[in-house]
PDB file of C-alpha atoms in Angstrom:
ATOM      1  CA  MET A   1     -17.979 -26.052 -31.126  1.00  0.00           C
ATOM      2  CA  ALA A   2     -19.651 -25.707 -34.519  1.00  0.00           C
ATOM      3  CA  LEU A   3     -22.208 -23.289 -33.103  1.00  0.00           C
ATOM      4  CA  LEU A   4     -19.459 -21.191 -31.580  1.00  0.00           C
ATOM      5  CA  PHE A   5     -17.586 -21.170 -34.892  1.00  0.00           C
ATOM      6  CA  LEU A   6     -20.688 -19.988 -36.777  1.00  0.00           C
ATOM      7  CA  LYS A   7     -21.390 -17.354 -34.128  1.00  0.00           C
ATOM      8  CA  GLN A   8     -17.893 -15.914 -34.467  1.00  0.00           C
ATOM      9  CA  LYS A   9     -18.209 -15.786 -38.260  1.00  0.00           C
ATOM     10  CA  LEU A  10     -21.649 -14.143 -38.174  1.00  0.00           C
ATOM     11  CA  PHE A  11     -20.917 -11.718 -35.317  1.00  0.00           C
ATOM     12  CA  PRO A  12     -17.200 -10.950 -35.543  1.00  0.00           C
ATOM     13  CA  GLY A  13     -17.560  -7.616 -33.648  1.00  0.00           C
ATOM     14  CA  ARG A  14     -18.588  -9.191 -30.338  1.00  0.00           C
ATOM     15  CA  PRO A  15     -16.127 -11.270 -28.335  1.00  0.00           C
ATOM     16  CA  PRO A  16     -17.246 -14.641 -27.020  1.00  0.00           C
ATOM     17  CA  GLN A  17     -18.572 -14.573 -23.475  1.00  0.00           C
ATOM     18  CA  SER A  18     -16.714 -16.590 -20.913  1.00  0.00           C
ATOM     19  CA  THR A  19     -18.605 -19.060 -18.781  1.00  0.00           C
ATOM     20  CA  GLN A  20     -16.334 -18.270 -15.794  1.00  0.00           C
ATOM     21  CA  PRO A  21     -16.877 -15.155 -13.680  1.00  0.00           C
ATOM     22  CA  SER A  22     -14.598 -12.330 -14.796  1.00  0.00           C
ATOM     23  CA  TYR A  23     -13.481  -9.926 -12.164  1.00  0.00           C
ATOM     24  CA  ARG A  24     -10.701  -8.415 -14.185  1.00  0.00           C
ATOM     25  CA  LYS A  25     -10.478  -4.636 -14.302  1.00  0.00           C
ATOM     26  CA  LEU A  26      -8.562  -2.479 -16.678  1.00  0.00           C
ATOM     27  CA  LEU A  27      -5.250  -1.363 -15.288  1.00  0.00           C
ATOM     28  CA  LEU A  28      -5.853   2.360 -15.717  1.00  0.00           C
ATOM     29  CA  ALA A  29      -9.545   2.492 -14.906  1.00  0.00           C
ATOM     30  CA  THR A  30     -10.715   4.474 -11.921  1.00  0.00           C
ATOM     31  CA  GLY A  31     -12.825   2.983  -9.184  1.00  0.00           C
ATOM     32  CA  GLU A  32     -15.803   5.267  -9.834  1.00  0.00           C
ATOM     33  CA  ASP A  33     -15.953   4.345 -13.527  1.00  0.00           C
ATOM     34  CA  ASP A  34     -15.763   0.656 -12.737  1.00  0.00           C
ATOM     35  CA  ASP A  35     -18.884   0.852 -10.607  1.00  0.00           C
ATOM     36  CA  SER A  36     -20.901   2.781 -13.186  1.00  0.00           C
ATOM     37  CA  ASP A  37     -19.918   0.737 -16.249  1.00  0.00           C
ATOM     38  CA  THR A  38     -20.226  -2.782 -14.820  1.00  0.00           C
ATOM     39  CA  LEU A  39     -23.086  -4.990 -15.966  1.00  0.00           C
ATOM     40  CA  THR A  40     -24.302  -8.257 -14.518  1.00  0.00           C
ATOM     41  CA  ASN A  41     -25.475 -11.014 -16.865  1.00  0.00           C
ATOM     42  CA  GLY A  42     -27.870 -13.767 -16.120  1.00  0.00           C
ATOM     43  CA  ASN A  43     -25.179 -16.190 -14.943  1.00  0.00           C
ATOM     44  CA  GLY A  44     -23.934 -13.739 -12.279  1.00  0.00           C
ATOM     45  CA  SER A  45     -20.607 -12.978 -14.038  1.00  0.00           C
ATOM     46  CA  MET A  46     -19.262  -9.406 -14.190  1.00  0.00           C
ATOM     47  CA  ASP A  47     -18.535  -8.098 -17.712  1.00  0.00           C
ATOM     48  CA  HIS A  48     -17.543  -4.527 -18.530  1.00  0.00           C
ATOM     49  CA  ASP A  49     -19.344  -2.594 -21.207  1.00  0.00           C
ATOM     50  CA  MET A  50     -16.708  -2.348 -23.936  1.00  0.00           C
ATOM     51  CA  GLU A  51     -18.206   0.681 -25.661  1.00  0.00           C
ATOM     52  CA  ALA A  52     -18.271   2.669 -22.438  1.00  0.00           C
ATOM     53  CA  GLN A  53     -14.681   1.677 -21.750  1.00  0.00           C
ATOM     54  CA  GLN A  54     -13.588   2.841 -25.213  1.00  0.00           C
ATOM     55  CA  CYS A  55     -15.207   6.253 -24.698  1.00  0.00           C
ATOM     56  CA  ARG A  56     -13.787   6.567 -21.214  1.00  0.00           C
ATOM     57  CA  SER A  57     -10.793   8.838 -20.669  1.00  0.00           C
ATOM     58  CA  TYR A  58      -8.320   6.885 -18.634  1.00  0.00           C
ATOM     59  CA  ARG A  59      -5.995   8.451 -16.113  1.00  0.00           C
ATOM     60  CA  THR A  60      -2.949   6.822 -14.614  1.00  0.00           C
ATOM     61  CA  PHE A  61      -3.444   8.694 -11.349  1.00  0.00           C
ATOM     62  CA  ARG A  62      -6.683   9.604  -9.722  1.00  0.00           C
ATOM     63  CA  ALA A  63      -7.704  13.215  -9.529  1.00  0.00           C
ATOM     64  CA  PRO A  64      -7.133  14.463  -6.013  1.00  0.00           C
ATOM     65  CA  SER A  65     -10.202  14.938  -3.921  1.00  0.00           C
ATOM     66  CA  PRO A  66     -10.761  18.086  -1.832  1.00  0.00           C
ATOM     67  CA  SER A  67      -9.907  16.180   1.325  1.00  0.00           C
ATOM     68  CA  SER A  68      -6.646  14.903  -0.160  1.00  0.00           C
ATOM     69  CA  ASN A  69      -5.755  18.446  -1.195  1.00  0.00           C
ATOM     70  CA  TYR A  70      -6.326  19.611   2.355  1.00  0.00           C
ATOM     71  CA  ASP A  71      -4.205  16.788   3.747  1.00  0.00           C
ATOM     72  CA  ALA A  72      -1.397  17.527   1.306  1.00  0.00           C
ATOM     73  CA  GLU A  73      -1.429  21.227   2.153  1.00  0.00           C
ATOM     74  CA  SER A  74      -1.437  20.557   5.877  1.00  0.00           C
ATOM     75  CA  THR A  75       1.371  18.015   5.543  1.00  0.00           C
ATOM     76  CA  SER A  76       3.505  20.337   3.446  1.00  0.00           C
ATOM     77  CA  SER A  77       2.894  23.209   5.861  1.00  0.00           C
ATOM     78  CA  ASN A  78       3.927  20.992   8.769  1.00  0.00           C
ATOM     79  CA  THR A  79       7.128  19.944   7.022  1.00  0.00           C
ATOM     80  CA  ARG A  80       7.931  23.554   6.220  1.00  0.00           C
ATOM     81  CA  SER A  81       7.243  24.813   9.718  1.00  0.00           C
ATOM     82  CA  ARG A  82      10.416  25.980  11.394  1.00  0.00           C
ATOM     83  CA  ILE A  83      11.407  27.716  14.593  1.00  0.00           C
ATOM     84  CA  ASN A  84      11.408  31.488  14.438  1.00  0.00           C
ATOM     85  CA  PRO A  85      14.984  32.412  13.410  1.00  0.00           C
ATOM     86  CA  ARG A  86      14.866  35.429  15.720  1.00  0.00           C
ATOM     87  CA  ILE A  87      14.332  33.121  18.715  1.00  0.00           C
ATOM     88  CA  VAL A  88      17.244  30.931  17.606  1.00  0.00           C
ATOM     89  CA  SER A  89      19.454  33.993  17.186  1.00  0.00           C
ATOM     90  CA  ASP A  90      18.539  35.363  20.628  1.00  0.00           C
ATOM     91  CA  ALA A  91      19.100  31.985  22.283  1.00  0.00           C
ATOM     92  CA  ILE A  92      22.519  31.588  20.664  1.00  0.00           C
ATOM     93  CA  LEU A  93      23.512  35.129  21.632  1.00  0.00           C
ATOM     94  CA  GLY A  94      22.381  34.695  25.231  1.00  0.00           C
ATOM     95  CA  LEU A  95      24.097  31.329  25.651  1.00  0.00           C
ATOM     96  CA  SER A  96      27.300  32.546  24.005  1.00  0.00           C
ATOM     97  CA  ASP A  97      27.649  35.507  26.335  1.00  0.00           C
ATOM     98  CA  GLY A  98      26.549  33.439  29.332  1.00  0.00           C
ATOM     99  CA  LEU A  99      29.117  30.742  28.675  1.00  0.00           C
ATOM    100  CA  THR A 100      32.037  33.121  28.222  1.00  0.00           C
ATOM    101  CA  VAL A 101      31.601  36.209  30.442  1.00  0.00           C
ATOM    102  CA  PRO A 102      30.605  34.545  33.778  1.00  0.00           C
ATOM    103  CA  PHE A 103      33.165  31.816  33.183  1.00  0.00           C
ATOM    104  CA  ALA A 104      35.893  34.396  32.703  1.00  0.00           C
ATOM    105  CA  LEU A 105      34.731  36.269  35.817  1.00  0.00           C
ATOM    106  CA  SER A 106      34.630  33.149  37.999  1.00  0.00           C
ATOM    107  CA  ALA A 107      38.039  32.091  36.744  1.00  0.00           C
ATOM    108  CA  GLY A 108      39.418  35.534  37.488  1.00  0.00           C
ATOM    109  CA  LEU A 109      37.900  35.624  40.977  1.00  0.00           C
ATOM    110  CA  SER A 110      39.436  32.214  41.671  1.00  0.00           C
ATOM    111  CA  ALA A 111      42.792  33.949  41.826  1.00  0.00           C
ATOM    112  CA  LEU A 112      41.666  35.470  45.133  1.00  0.00           C
ATOM    113  CA  GLY A 113      41.571  31.980  46.660  1.00  0.00           C
ATOM    114  CA  ASN A 114      38.089  32.205  48.186  1.00  0.00           C
ATOM    115  CA  THR A 115      35.261  29.988  46.950  1.00  0.00           C
ATOM    116  CA  LYS A 116      32.578  32.115  48.591  1.00  0.00           C
ATOM    117  CA  VAL A 117      33.787  35.206  46.752  1.00  0.00           C
ATOM    118  CA  VAL A 118      33.642  33.336  43.454  1.00  0.00           C
ATOM    119  CA  VAL A 119      30.106  32.088  44.096  1.00  0.00           C
ATOM    120  CA  LEU A 120      28.729  35.422  45.297  1.00  0.00           C
ATOM    121  CA  GLY A 121      30.461  37.388  42.578  1.00  0.00           C
ATOM    122  CA  GLY A 122      29.345  34.941  39.917  1.00  0.00           C
ATOM    123  CA  LEU A 123      25.703  34.978  41.050  1.00  0.00           C
ATOM    124  CA  ALA A 124      25.695  38.777  41.210  1.00  0.00           C
ATOM    125  CA  GLU A 125      27.115  38.976  37.704  1.00  0.00           C
ATOM    126  CA  LEU A 126      24.589  36.411  36.478  1.00  0.00           C
ATOM    127  CA  ALA A 127      21.652  38.401  37.809  1.00  0.00           C
ATOM    128  CA  ALA A 128      22.944  41.707  36.478  1.00  0.00           C
ATOM    129  CA  GLY A 129      23.958  40.236  33.136  1.00  0.00           C
ATOM    130  CA  ALA A 130      20.641  38.433  32.599  1.00  0.00           C
ATOM    131  CA  ILE A 131      18.665  41.589  33.389  1.00  0.00           C
ATOM    132  CA  SER A 132      20.896  43.640  31.113  1.00  0.00           C
ATOM    133  CA  MET A 133      20.576  41.158  28.243  1.00  0.00           C
ATOM    134  CA  GLY A 134      16.817  40.964  28.680  1.00  0.00           C
ATOM    135  CA  LEU A 135      16.424  44.733  28.696  1.00  0.00           C
ATOM    136  CA  GLY A 136      18.665  45.008  25.664  1.00  0.00           C
ATOM    137  CA  GLY A 137      16.556  42.522  23.755  1.00  0.00           C
ATOM    138  CA  TYR A 138      13.334  44.268  24.779  1.00  0.00           C
ATOM    139  CA  VAL A 139      14.564  47.716  23.787  1.00  0.00           C
ATOM    140  CA  GLY A 140      15.965  46.397  20.505  1.00  0.00           C
ATOM    141  CA  ALA A 141      12.696  44.726  19.526  1.00  0.00           C
ATOM    142  CA  LYS A 142      10.731  47.848  20.482  1.00  0.00           C
ATOM    143  CA  SER A 143      13.049  49.934  18.332  1.00  0.00           C
ATOM    144  CA  GLU A 144      12.398  47.636  15.380  1.00  0.00           C
ATOM    145  CA  ALA A 145       8.636  48.017  15.859  1.00  0.00           C
ATOM    146  CA  GLU A 146       8.964  51.795  16.026  1.00  0.00           C
ATOM    147  CA  SER A 147      11.127  51.772  12.900  1.00  0.00           C
ATOM    148  CA  TYR A 148       8.482  49.737  11.071  1.00  0.00           C
ATOM    149  CA  GLN A 149       5.731  52.168  12.085  1.00  0.00           C
ATOM    150  CA  THR A 150       7.896  55.057  10.880  1.00  0.00           C
ATOM    151  CA  THR A 151       8.355  53.329   7.538  1.00  0.00           C
ATOM    152  CA  ILE A 152       4.593  52.888   7.198  1.00  0.00           C
ATOM    153  CA  ARG A 153       4.014  56.557   7.962  1.00  0.00           C
ATOM    154  CA  GLU A 154       6.643  57.780   5.510  1.00  0.00           C
ATOM    155  CA  THR A 155       5.427  55.431   2.776  1.00  0.00           C
ATOM    156  CA  THR A 156       1.829  56.608   3.226  1.00  0.00           C
ATOM    157  CA  GLU A 157       2.920  60.244   2.935  1.00  0.00           C
ATOM    158  CA  LEU A 158       4.908  59.428  -0.217  1.00  0.00           C
ATOM    159  CA  ILE A 159       1.912  57.709  -1.831  1.00  0.00           C
ATOM    160  CA  ASP A 160      -0.362  60.657  -1.066  1.00  0.00           C
ATOM    161  CA  SER A 161       2.086  63.372  -2.116  1.00  0.00           C
ATOM    162  CA  SER A 162       3.963  61.931  -5.105  1.00  0.00           C
ATOM    163  CA  PRO A 163       2.266  59.224  -7.204  1.00  0.00           C
ATOM    164  CA  ALA A 164       4.835  59.759  -9.964  1.00  0.00           C
ATOM    165  CA  GLU A 165       7.704  58.902  -7.623  1.00  0.00           C
ATOM    166  CA  THR A 166       5.984  55.753  -6.363  1.00  0.00           C
ATOM    167  CA  ALA A 167       5.301  54.737  -9.979  1.00  0.00           C
ATOM    168  CA  GLY A 168       9.005  55.142 -10.704  1.00  0.00           C
ATOM    169  CA  ILE A 169       9.918  53.036  -7.684  1.00  0.00           C
ATOM    170  CA  VAL A 170       7.586  50.229  -8.759  1.00  0.00           C
ATOM    171  CA  HIS A 171       8.980  50.399 -12.289  1.00  0.00           C
ATOM    172  CA  ASP A 172      12.575  50.184 -11.038  1.00  0.00           C
ATOM    173  CA  ILE A 173      11.771  47.172  -8.830  1.00  0.00           C
ATOM    174  CA  PHE A 174      10.391  45.117 -11.715  1.00  0.00           C
ATOM    175  CA  ALA A 175      12.882  46.426 -14.282  1.00  0.00           C
ATOM    176  CA  ALA A 176      15.744  45.249 -12.087  1.00  0.00           C
ATOM    177  CA  HIS A 177      14.439  41.684 -12.600  1.00  0.00           C
ATOM    178  CA  GLY A 178      14.167  42.022 -16.384  1.00  0.00           C
ATOM    179  CA  VAL A 179      10.391  42.558 -16.619  1.00  0.00           C
ATOM    180  CA  PRO A 180       9.527  44.480 -19.826  1.00  0.00           C
ATOM    181  CA  ASP A 181       7.855  47.891 -19.657  1.00  0.00           C
ATOM    182  CA  ASP A 182       4.645  46.750 -21.356  1.00  0.00           C
ATOM    183  CA  ALA A 183       4.166  44.207 -18.563  1.00  0.00           C
ATOM    184  CA  ILE A 184       5.084  46.662 -15.793  1.00  0.00           C
ATOM    185  CA  ALA A 185       2.522  49.276 -16.850  1.00  0.00           C
ATOM    186  CA  PRO A 186      -0.640  47.275 -15.976  1.00  0.00           C
ATOM    187  CA  ILE A 187       0.929  46.080 -12.726  1.00  0.00           C
ATOM    188  CA  ASN A 188       1.784  49.649 -11.810  1.00  0.00           C
ATOM    189  CA  ALA A 189      -1.746  50.795 -12.572  1.00  0.00           C
ATOM    190  CA  SER A 190      -3.237  47.958 -10.537  1.00  0.00           C
ATOM    191  CA  LEU A 191      -1.062  48.772  -7.519  1.00  0.00           C
ATOM    192  CA  HIS A 192      -1.863  52.490  -7.666  1.00  0.00           C
ATOM    193  CA  ALA A 193      -5.575  51.673  -7.787  1.00  0.00           C
ATOM    194  CA  SER A 194      -5.317  50.492  -4.163  1.00  0.00           C
ATOM    195  CA  PRO A 195      -3.220  52.649  -1.789  1.00  0.00           C
ATOM    196  CA  ASP A 196      -3.150  49.915   0.860  1.00  0.00           C
ATOM    197  CA  ARG A 197      -1.835  47.339  -1.582  1.00  0.00           C
ATOM    198  CA  LEU A 198       0.711  49.817  -2.950  1.00  0.00           C
ATOM    199  CA  ARG A 199       1.910  50.658   0.561  1.00  0.00           C
ATOM    200  CA  GLU A 200       2.335  46.980   1.415  1.00  0.00           C
ATOM    201  CA  PHE A 201       4.221  46.382  -1.836  1.00  0.00           C
ATOM    202  CA  LEU A 202       6.618  49.280  -1.238  1.00  0.00           C
ATOM    203  CA  ILE A 203       7.281  48.237   2.361  1.00  0.00           C
ATOM    204  CA  HIS A 204       8.070  44.641   1.424  1.00  0.00           C
ATOM    205  CA  PHE A 205       9.971  45.139  -1.833  1.00  0.00           C
ATOM    206  CA  HIS A 206      11.360  48.675  -1.641  1.00  0.00           C
ATOM    207  CA  HIS A 207      12.125  49.106   2.063  1.00  0.00           C
ATOM    208  CA  LYS A 208      12.507  45.338   2.510  1.00  0.00           C
ATOM    209  CA  GLU A 209      10.850  45.306   5.917  1.00  0.00           C
ATOM    210  CA  SER A 210       8.280  42.953   7.404  1.00  0.00           C
ATOM    211  CA  GLU A 211       5.804  43.542  10.183  1.00  0.00           C
ATOM    212  CA  PRO A 212       7.334  42.485  13.517  1.00  0.00           C
ATOM    213  CA  ASP A 213       5.516  40.234  15.915  1.00  0.00           C
ATOM    214  CA  CYS A 214       3.576  42.094  18.585  1.00  0.00           C
ATOM    215  CA  ASN A 215       5.135  39.849  21.271  1.00  0.00           C
ATOM    216  CA  GLN A 216       8.658  39.961  19.837  1.00  0.00           C
ATOM    217  CA  ALA A 217       9.959  42.361  22.509  1.00  0.00           C
ATOM    218  CA  TRP A 218       8.963  40.122  25.412  1.00  0.00           C
ATOM    219  CA  THR A 219      10.063  36.981  23.570  1.00  0.00           C
ATOM    220  CA  SER A 220      13.517  38.420  22.890  1.00  0.00           C
ATOM    221  CA  ALA A 221      13.881  39.664  26.465  1.00  0.00           C
ATOM    222  CA  ILE A 222      12.972  36.325  28.037  1.00  0.00           C
ATOM    223  CA  THR A 223      15.065  34.292  25.555  1.00  0.00           C
ATOM    224  CA  LEU A 224      18.191  36.404  26.035  1.00  0.00           C
ATOM    225  CA  ALA A 225      17.853  36.548  29.833  1.00  0.00           C
ATOM    226  CA  LEU A 226      17.276  32.797  30.218  1.00  0.00           C
ATOM    227  CA  GLY A 227      20.032  31.931  27.771  1.00  0.00           C
ATOM    228  CA  TYR A 228      22.520  34.141  29.616  1.00  0.00           C
ATOM    229  CA  PHE A 229      21.569  32.832  33.054  1.00  0.00           C
ATOM    230  CA  ILE A 230      21.621  29.158  32.042  1.00  0.00           C
ATOM    231  CA  GLY A 231      24.910  29.506  30.199  1.00  0.00           C
ATOM    232  CA  GLY A 232      26.523  31.450  33.034  1.00  0.00           C
ATOM    233  CA  PHE A 233      25.363  29.113  35.783  1.00  0.00           C
ATOM    234  CA  ILE A 234      27.217  26.105  34.317  1.00  0.00           C
ATOM    235  CA  PRO A 235      30.774  27.258  35.244  1.00  0.00           C
ATOM    236  CA  LEU A 236      29.613  28.015  38.812  1.00  0.00           C
ATOM    237  CA  ILE A 237      28.386  24.472  39.492  1.00  0.00           C
ATOM    238  CA  PRO A 238      31.811  23.088  40.548  1.00  0.00           C
ATOM    239  CA  TYR A 239      32.186  25.873  43.101  1.00  0.00           C
ATOM    240  CA  PHE A 240      29.015  24.693  44.861  1.00  0.00           C
ATOM    241  CA  VAL A 241      30.358  21.128  45.097  1.00  0.00           C
ATOM    242  CA  VAL A 242      34.113  21.504  45.673  1.00  0.00           C
ATOM    243  CA  GLN A 243      35.441  23.452  48.643  1.00  0.00           C
ATOM    244  CA  LYS A 244      38.989  24.087  47.417  1.00  0.00           C
ATOM    245  CA  VAL A 245      38.886  26.986  45.038  1.00  0.00           C
ATOM    246  CA  PHE A 246      41.656  25.865  42.675  1.00  0.00           C
ATOM    247  CA  VAL A 247      40.267  22.345  42.409  1.00  0.00           C
ATOM    248  CA  ALA A 248      36.897  23.888  41.634  1.00  0.00           C
ATOM    249  CA  LEU A 249      38.597  26.089  39.046  1.00  0.00           C
ATOM    250  CA  TYR A 250      40.123  23.090  37.278  1.00  0.00           C
ATOM    251  CA  CYS A 251      36.769  21.295  37.361  1.00  0.00           C
ATOM    252  CA  SER A 252      35.081  24.407  36.001  1.00  0.00           C
ATOM    253  CA  VAL A 253      37.625  24.647  33.204  1.00  0.00           C
ATOM    254  CA  ALA A 254      37.057  21.002  32.261  1.00  0.00           C
ATOM    255  CA  VAL A 255      33.276  21.367  32.377  1.00  0.00           C
ATOM    256  CA  MET A 256      33.357  24.557  30.317  1.00  0.00           C
ATOM    257  CA  ALA A 257      35.737  23.079  27.751  1.00  0.00           C
ATOM    258  CA  VAL A 258      33.265  20.281  27.049  1.00  0.00           C
ATOM    259  CA  THR A 259      30.272  22.641  27.233  1.00  0.00           C
ATOM    260  CA  LEU A 260      31.791  25.196  24.871  1.00  0.00           C
ATOM    261  CA  LEU A 261      32.813  22.479  22.417  1.00  0.00           C
ATOM    262  CA  VAL A 262      29.328  20.961  22.392  1.00  0.00           C
ATOM    263  CA  PHE A 263      27.644  24.352  22.224  1.00  0.00           C
ATOM    264  CA  GLY A 264      29.829  25.495  19.349  1.00  0.00           C
ATOM    265  CA  TYR A 265      29.043  22.324  17.420  1.00  0.00           C
ATOM    266  CA  ILE A 266      25.289  22.598  18.079  1.00  0.00           C
ATOM    267  CA  LYS A 267      25.263  26.316  17.211  1.00  0.00           C
ATOM    268  CA  THR A 268      26.959  25.667  13.902  1.00  0.00           C
ATOM    269  CA  GLY A 269      24.660  22.714  13.191  1.00  0.00           C
ATOM    270  CA  VAL A 270      21.558  24.809  13.796  1.00  0.00           C
ATOM    271  CA  VAL A 271      22.786  27.470  11.394  1.00  0.00           C
ATOM    272  CA  ARG A 272      24.326  25.294   8.657  1.00  0.00           C
ATOM    273  CA  GLY A 273      22.720  21.865   9.025  1.00  0.00           C
ATOM    274  CA  TRP A 274      23.676  18.485  10.452  1.00  0.00           C
ATOM    275  CA  VAL A 275      24.167  16.222   7.433  1.00  0.00           C
ATOM    276  CA  GLY A 276      27.262  16.139   5.277  1.00  0.00           C
ATOM    277  CA  LYS A 277      30.996  16.103   5.776  1.00  0.00           C
ATOM    278  CA  GLU A 278      31.327  19.865   5.340  1.00  0.00           C
ATOM    279  CA  ASN A 279      28.694  20.588   7.990  1.00  0.00           C
ATOM    280  CA  ILE A 280      30.303  18.176  10.446  1.00  0.00           C
ATOM    281  CA  LEU A 281      33.731  19.737   9.939  1.00  0.00           C
ATOM    282  CA  ALA A 282      32.233  23.205  10.288  1.00  0.00           C
ATOM    283  CA  GLY A 283      30.576  22.122  13.542  1.00  0.00           C
ATOM    284  CA  VAL A 284      33.883  20.871  14.907  1.00  0.00           C
ATOM    285  CA  ARG A 285      35.566  24.138  13.922  1.00  0.00           C
ATOM    286  CA  GLY A 286      32.755  26.078  15.591  1.00  0.00           C
ATOM    287  CA  GLY A 287      33.216  24.077  18.799  1.00  0.00           C
ATOM    288  CA  ILE A 288      36.969  24.616  18.818  1.00  0.00           C
ATOM    289  CA  GLN A 289      36.422  28.319  18.165  1.00  0.00           C
ATOM    290  CA  MET A 290      34.134  28.599  21.186  1.00  0.00           C
ATOM    291  CA  VAL A 291      36.700  26.792  23.372  1.00  0.00           C
ATOM    292  CA  VAL A 292      39.443  29.159  22.212  1.00  0.00           C
ATOM    293  CA  VAL A 293      37.310  32.250  22.829  1.00  0.00           C
ATOM    294  CA  GLY A 294      36.315  31.055  26.307  1.00  0.00           C
ATOM    295  CA  GLY A 295      39.884  30.101  27.157  1.00  0.00           C
ATOM    296  CA  VAL A 296      41.273  33.474  26.042  1.00  0.00           C
ATOM    297  CA  ALA A 297      38.612  35.343  28.028  1.00  0.00           C
ATOM    298  CA  ALA A 298      39.233  33.260  31.159  1.00  0.00           C
ATOM    299  CA  GLY A 299      43.008  33.580  30.864  1.00  0.00           C
ATOM    300  CA  ALA A 300      42.761  37.347  30.419  1.00  0.00           C
ATOM    301  CA  ALA A 301      40.495  37.632  33.474  1.00  0.00           C
ATOM    302  CA  ILE A 302      42.818  35.528  35.652  1.00  0.00           C
ATOM    303  CA  GLY A 303      45.849  37.499  34.559  1.00  0.00           C
ATOM    304  CA  LEU A 304      44.135  40.834  35.163  1.00  0.00           C
ATOM    305  CA  VAL A 305      42.939  39.880  38.643  1.00  0.00           C
ATOM    306  CA  ARG A 306      46.394  38.595  39.623  1.00  0.00           C
ATOM    307  CA  LEU A 307      47.981  41.720  38.254  1.00  0.00           C
ATOM    308  CA  ILE A 308      45.688  44.017  40.215  1.00  0.00           C
ATOM    309  CA  ASN A 309      45.872  41.891  43.372  1.00  0.00           C
ATOM    310  CA  GLY A 310      49.637  41.713  43.159  1.00  0.00           C
ATOM    311  CA  ASP A 311      49.957  45.455  42.809  1.00  0.00           C
ATOM    312  CA  SER A 312      47.746  46.018  45.808  1.00  0.00           C
TER     313      SER A 312
END
């Protein structure tokens, strides 16, 4: 004890060494620094070099490694990945028309009192309607692609013929967002130094168009056609099972009421979201709206067929 007391008085700067192994690490030290600054004494105990620890810059969190950056980017990209909104829009449009138009037709044909007529007429309308919807989607997507190519051609001609006008357009785009003129000038010069970059900028921010997918025409055609056929086949199912036409009609009405309600709710949930009281109420309203639309269409078809058949 006396020797320890004298040692502390003579060497106050050095702390007394513990006879027990010390495996304690500083709370904020990184694992790499711990390995490089650890010394082993003759007794086998682990003591940190205090001077190296004082010079060390501690960090509460480790610096991300390249692999962790890659994982974070891939994870964030996966969480942000969503279905193409154009596909969702085409599917909703195809199902909406398929659930209402063939249902109204089958309900109207039921007034004739012949199940075979309802089935044949419904299948014929399904085939014609699906082909028509598919062709409409294909032609519409092709028109969008042609419009985009026309925009590229006109923008290229504008860049070649009137640099002053393109400079004014770029200036107006940034000035509308409150960017000062002294900051717009170098940006304008940088864009005009590359015609390709200037053309891309004008297409995206002036014309507000984006390059369509090369397969968008076929995707829209198939999505619309399948959506229409699937939606229109549902009200015909009872007519394949039940022989009496009016019983099949009532079954079809019940099936379509549930289907339209569910579809309206799902359609609204896809567009607005699923969580929250407002979204749930909006989904219920969307389902009721689809039921009302389908019911009005079916009632109008039945009344029209009865009116024409009665007159004949």
